[in-house]
XYZ file of C-alpha atoms in Angstrom:
335
model
C 0.154 -5.622 -3.198
C -1.989 -2.652 -4.216
C -2.039 0.461 -2.119
C -5.043 2.696 -2.028
C -5.156 6.274 -3.233
C -7.878 8.859 -3.775
C -9.332 8.596 -7.267
C -7.863 11.192 -9.572
C -9.976 13.255 -11.880
C -7.866 12.082 -14.792
C -8.848 8.477 -14.414
C -12.013 8.167 -12.383
C -15.278 10.005 -12.511
C -17.996 9.334 -10.009
C -21.701 9.242 -10.376
C -24.248 8.861 -7.670
C -23.144 5.224 -7.395
C -19.399 6.012 -7.309
C -18.900 4.160 -10.569
C -15.346 4.395 -11.936
C -14.878 5.379 -15.565
C -12.279 3.190 -17.220
C -9.781 5.048 -19.398
C -8.137 3.049 -22.181
C -4.648 3.666 -20.836
C -5.723 2.358 -17.420
C -7.419 -0.771 -18.781
C -4.470 -3.112 -18.201
C -4.078 -1.804 -14.650
C -7.768 -2.052 -13.750
C -8.118 -5.520 -15.307
C -4.903 -6.807 -13.649
C -3.274 -7.479 -17.013
C -0.165 -5.459 -16.199
C 1.457 -7.988 -13.853
C 0.976 -10.984 -16.229
C 2.546 -8.961 -19.048
C 5.556 -8.118 -16.879
C 5.837 -11.786 -15.868
C 5.773 -13.019 -19.468
C 8.425 -10.653 -20.813
C 10.813 -11.374 -17.930
C 10.320 -15.142 -18.260
C 11.196 -14.774 -21.943
C 14.358 -12.905 -20.942
C 15.262 -15.502 -18.294
C 14.865 -18.253 -20.887
C 16.808 -16.419 -23.589
C 19.736 -15.492 -21.360
C 19.946 -19.024 -19.926
C 19.635 -20.583 -23.395
C 16.546 -22.541 -22.319
C 13.451 -23.185 -24.409
C 10.237 -22.672 -22.427
C 7.124 -23.897 -24.290
C 4.131 -21.658 -24.842
C 1.997 -23.613 -22.348
C 4.256 -22.477 -19.499
C 3.754 -18.838 -20.485
C -0.014 -19.313 -20.512
C -0.067 -20.959 -17.092
C 2.213 -18.272 -15.651
C 0.034 -15.470 -17.006
C -3.138 -17.087 -15.646
C -1.544 -17.748 -12.250
C -0.305 -14.172 -11.856
C -3.656 -12.763 -12.959
C -5.490 -14.978 -10.456
C -3.246 -13.919 -7.558
C -3.597 -10.202 -8.276
C -7.341 -10.399 -8.888
C -7.903 -12.410 -5.704
C -5.820 -9.943 -3.700
C -7.735 -6.939 -5.022
C -11.098 -8.595 -4.412
C -10.010 -9.252 -0.815
C -8.941 -5.616 -0.520
C -12.411 -4.396 -1.481
C -13.890 -6.399 1.396
C -11.377 -4.925 3.862
C -12.169 -1.329 2.902
C -15.726 -0.445 3.957
C -15.514 3.104 2.592
C -15.841 3.516 -1.172
C -14.162 6.913 -0.900
C -11.069 5.222 0.571
C -10.515 3.092 -2.546
C -8.401 3.571 -5.614
C -10.121 3.582 -8.970
C -8.970 -0.010 -9.472
C -10.478 -1.111 -6.152
C -13.733 0.666 -6.991
C -13.726 -1.178 -10.296
C -13.236 -4.495 -8.489
C -16.056 -3.748 -6.056
C -18.423 -2.704 -8.839
C -17.600 -5.746 -10.999
C -17.005 -8.143 -8.115
C -19.367 -10.881 -9.332
C -18.121 -11.002 -12.970
C -14.505 -10.868 -11.796
C -15.128 -13.662 -9.299
C -16.587 -15.763 -12.097
C -13.638 -14.980 -14.362
C -11.300 -15.872 -11.496
C -12.938 -19.282 -11.090
C -12.710 -19.971 -14.833
C -9.057 -18.875 -14.963
C -8.180 -21.134 -12.027
C -9.844 -24.144 -13.673
C -8.245 -23.487 -17.066
C -4.821 -22.841 -15.543
C -4.977 -25.960 -13.379
C -5.998 -28.101 -16.351
C -3.177 -26.731 -18.495
C -0.644 -27.260 -15.714
C -1.695 -30.830 -14.954
C -1.981 -31.969 -18.572
C 0.762 -30.083 -20.415
C 3.531 -29.190 -17.950
C 6.215 -31.474 -16.464
C 5.684 -32.758 -12.941
C 8.610 -30.800 -11.504
C 7.158 -27.527 -12.742
C 3.748 -28.401 -11.295
C 5.365 -29.293 -7.961
C 7.326 -26.054 -7.965
C 4.203 -24.111 -8.857
C 2.301 -25.653 -5.956
C 5.124 -24.702 -3.588
C 5.042 -21.119 -4.860
C 1.242 -21.106 -4.511
C 1.620 -22.149 -0.881
C 4.063 -19.303 -0.292
C 1.612 -16.896 -1.951
C -1.096 -17.988 0.493
C 1.295 -17.353 3.384
C 2.076 -13.942 1.895
C -1.608 -12.997 1.713
C -2.085 -14.090 5.327
C 1.048 -12.193 6.375
C -0.040 -8.985 4.626
C -3.390 -9.028 6.381
C -1.797 -9.945 9.716
C 0.434 -6.868 9.397
C -2.615 -4.668 8.991
C -4.453 -6.330 11.877
C -1.624 -6.400 14.432
C 0.169 -3.133 13.574
C 3.467 -5.013 13.393
C 5.693 -6.017 10.499
C 8.248 -8.827 10.734
C 9.170 -8.403 7.074
C 7.811 -5.658 4.792
C 5.258 -7.055 2.395
C 6.964 -5.293 -0.523
C 10.106 -7.383 -0.018
C 8.088 -10.593 0.174
C 6.116 -9.645 -2.912
C 9.312 -8.984 -4.879
C 10.891 -12.289 -3.860
C 7.780 -14.376 -4.555
C 7.148 -12.730 -7.927
C 10.759 -13.268 -9.014
C 10.712 -16.922 -7.944
C 7.429 -17.603 -9.723
C 8.482 -15.892 -12.949
C 11.879 -17.606 -13.146
C 10.576 -21.037 -12.104
C 9.780 -22.358 -15.625
C 13.235 -21.387 -16.916
C 14.807 -23.005 -13.847
C 12.879 -26.255 -14.314
C 13.503 -26.546 -18.062
C 17.196 -25.856 -17.453
C 17.281 -28.947 -15.208
C 18.500 -27.125 -12.085
C 15.356 -27.581 -9.983
C 15.972 -31.003 -8.416
C 15.317 -33.107 -5.312
C 12.733 -30.683 -3.937
C 10.003 -33.283 -3.455
C 12.137 -35.218 -0.958
C 12.571 -32.214 1.348
C 9.229 -32.683 3.102
C 7.977 -29.708 5.089
C 11.151 -27.779 4.298
C 10.510 -28.009 0.549
C 9.144 -24.443 0.116
C 12.102 -22.908 1.951
C 14.661 -25.037 0.098
C 12.994 -24.263 -3.234
C 13.018 -20.509 -2.592
C 16.667 -20.531 -1.520
C 17.677 -22.709 -4.474
C 16.071 -20.320 -6.951
C 16.983 -17.047 -5.222
C 20.655 -17.974 -5.009
C 20.914 -17.395 -8.755
C 22.180 -13.828 -9.346
C 19.670 -13.021 -12.087
C 16.718 -14.052 -9.895
C 18.118 -12.189 -6.889
C 18.542 -8.956 -8.836
C 15.083 -9.330 -10.397
C 13.596 -9.836 -6.917
C 15.326 -6.637 -5.791
C 13.907 -4.805 -8.814
C 10.367 -6.048 -8.124
C 10.661 -5.073 -4.455
C 11.986 -1.648 -5.471
C 9.005 -1.197 -7.774
C 6.562 -2.022 -4.955
C 8.391 0.228 -2.483
C 8.426 3.111 -4.961
C 4.659 2.850 -5.441
C 4.163 2.817 -1.663
C 6.316 5.941 -1.358
C 4.496 7.729 -4.158
C 1.160 6.959 -2.464
C 2.432 7.705 1.029
C -0.415 9.932 2.234
C -3.153 7.510 1.076
C -1.255 4.568 2.571
C -1.346 6.124 6.026
C -5.126 5.908 5.932
C -5.969 2.920 3.763
C -3.107 0.446 3.386
C -2.208 -0.581 6.898
C 0.408 -3.042 5.612
C 2.470 -0.620 3.490
C 6.179 -0.262 4.204
C 5.818 3.513 4.585
C 3.742 2.941 7.693
C 6.367 0.900 9.544
C 9.519 2.398 8.008
C 8.683 6.058 7.304
C 12.343 6.867 6.571
C 12.042 4.818 3.390
C 10.679 7.950 1.701
C 14.017 9.702 2.152
C 16.350 6.780 1.412
C 14.525 5.356 -1.627
C 16.831 7.217 -4.064
C 19.813 5.469 -2.450
C 18.245 2.070 -3.063
C 17.624 3.008 -6.687
C 21.246 4.063 -7.156
C 22.544 0.906 -5.447
C 20.459 -1.402 -7.645
C 21.291 0.573 -10.781
C 25.011 0.531 -10.045
C 25.001 -3.075 -8.870
C 23.242 -4.271 -12.016
C 25.870 -2.565 -14.167
C 28.845 -3.636 -12.059
C 27.915 -7.280 -11.470
C 28.306 -8.549 -15.057
C 31.584 -6.650 -15.459
C 33.135 -8.189 -12.353
C 31.708 -11.617 -13.187
C 33.242 -11.586 -16.658
C 36.643 -10.844 -15.127
C 36.537 -13.563 -12.471
C 34.263 -16.258 -13.932
C 35.198 -17.895 -17.221
C 31.832 -19.700 -17.325
C 29.828 -16.491 -17.153
C 26.673 -16.870 -19.319
C 27.046 -15.080 -22.621
C 23.892 -12.969 -22.467
C 23.760 -12.203 -18.749
C 25.027 -8.712 -19.524
C 21.803 -8.145 -21.474
C 19.738 -9.326 -18.514
C 21.499 -7.048 -16.040
C 21.284 -4.154 -18.486
C 17.510 -4.569 -18.360
C 17.635 -4.552 -14.553
C 19.686 -1.346 -14.618
C 17.431 0.257 -17.225
C 14.281 -0.523 -15.228
C 15.869 0.787 -12.018
C 16.917 3.932 -13.870
C 13.400 4.457 -15.213
C 11.975 4.076 -11.705
C 14.502 6.681 -10.573
C 13.402 9.107 -13.288
C 9.739 8.557 -12.415
C 10.533 9.132 -8.740
C 12.358 12.350 -9.622
C 9.364 13.609 -11.633
C 6.651 12.055 -9.431
C 5.079 15.368 -8.436
C 4.060 15.966 -12.052
C 1.797 12.908 -12.195
C -1.360 11.687 -10.517
C -1.274 8.391 -8.528
C -2.941 6.300 -11.231
C -0.534 7.630 -13.860
C 2.411 6.743 -11.614
C 1.120 3.167 -11.368
C 1.011 2.848 -15.151
C 4.507 4.313 -15.453
C 5.759 1.879 -12.794
C 4.494 -0.994 -14.955
C 6.080 0.456 -18.094
C 9.424 0.730 -16.280
C 9.470 -3.070 -15.918
C 8.960 -3.786 -19.626
C 12.577 -3.214 -20.674
C 13.025 -6.875 -21.804
C 10.761 -6.104 -24.767
C 13.545 -3.931 -26.167
C 16.314 -6.397 -25.280
C 14.978 -9.800 -26.347
C 15.142 -9.133 -30.140
C 18.918 -8.632 -29.813
C 19.408 -12.175 -28.468
C 19.445 -14.490 -31.529
C 18.458 -17.615 -29.606
C 15.356 -15.861 -28.241
C 14.144 -15.316 -31.818
C 14.637 -19.053 -32.438
C 12.625 -19.845 -29.305
C 9.806 -17.558 -30.450
C 9.725 -19.321 -33.817
C 9.537 -22.702 -32.088
C 6.712 -21.444 -29.874
C 4.742 -20.006 -32.804
C 5.218 -22.876 -35.262
C 5.678 -25.736 -32.793
C 8.778 -27.277 -34.345
C 12.157 -28.223 -32.958
C 10.817 -29.340 -29.564
């Protein structure tokens, strides 16, 4: 998940106790609020483009779940890095505020679990538990990579796939396409992931999330060699040279896919072109940031990487049914 980088003078100042100074524009990043925000806006876009109403409770549970995963991962990272100097400003922040963050993590897990069990349908809870199990396997895998110096699958690809599955899960369940998973036994997690990832919008979003993670690893390449033993740049150093090709492929694919689908599929969803336009726009923004990366410090690049994924904010207002869904969420009628 997070890669480590030397603290920049723009974002972190150190005292005798190496205490990070939190800048307002870094607050969301330090407090792990960036990933939940990205998750919420993309779930809203999934729901709008699929013409599915997702109640507000699902957004709350998703935001809490994503925040818990990222906070837990960063707290684990601070225990793996014995040297304070080897940490990013965010990891220093997590080490300094470890006890309050651990308490907040416990509260968030209790609140999220209660909301899920009392206000969400059983299928969504089952799917969420399956995704949670995959997240645990991911965390184990990421640490095994660092410990064994071997990578079966880059963690950035796994992170992108898991994040996309988790974000799209509520829209998939409320659309009625997430079925017969409970009867799959031990194969349920694999079947669930394949069933969700086979949808083109989820697959492209997973590719975008993976691209975002890979870009951050490339931008922090020198620090990764020392601190993040699980980063893709350590096992596939050529990724630094071929990243622009991946950006171009995703950008072009996101633009071309809806055009070809409209020609050959009469049942093509009406607003999928909006969804794939957001994918292309985010990929393009990542490309621009990559092109201008030498002008920014590592912490600034992380903030820009988050901003690049917020394109649905600009797109959702142009989908009439999404406005109707927002009204139903706010006023609680029509559902």
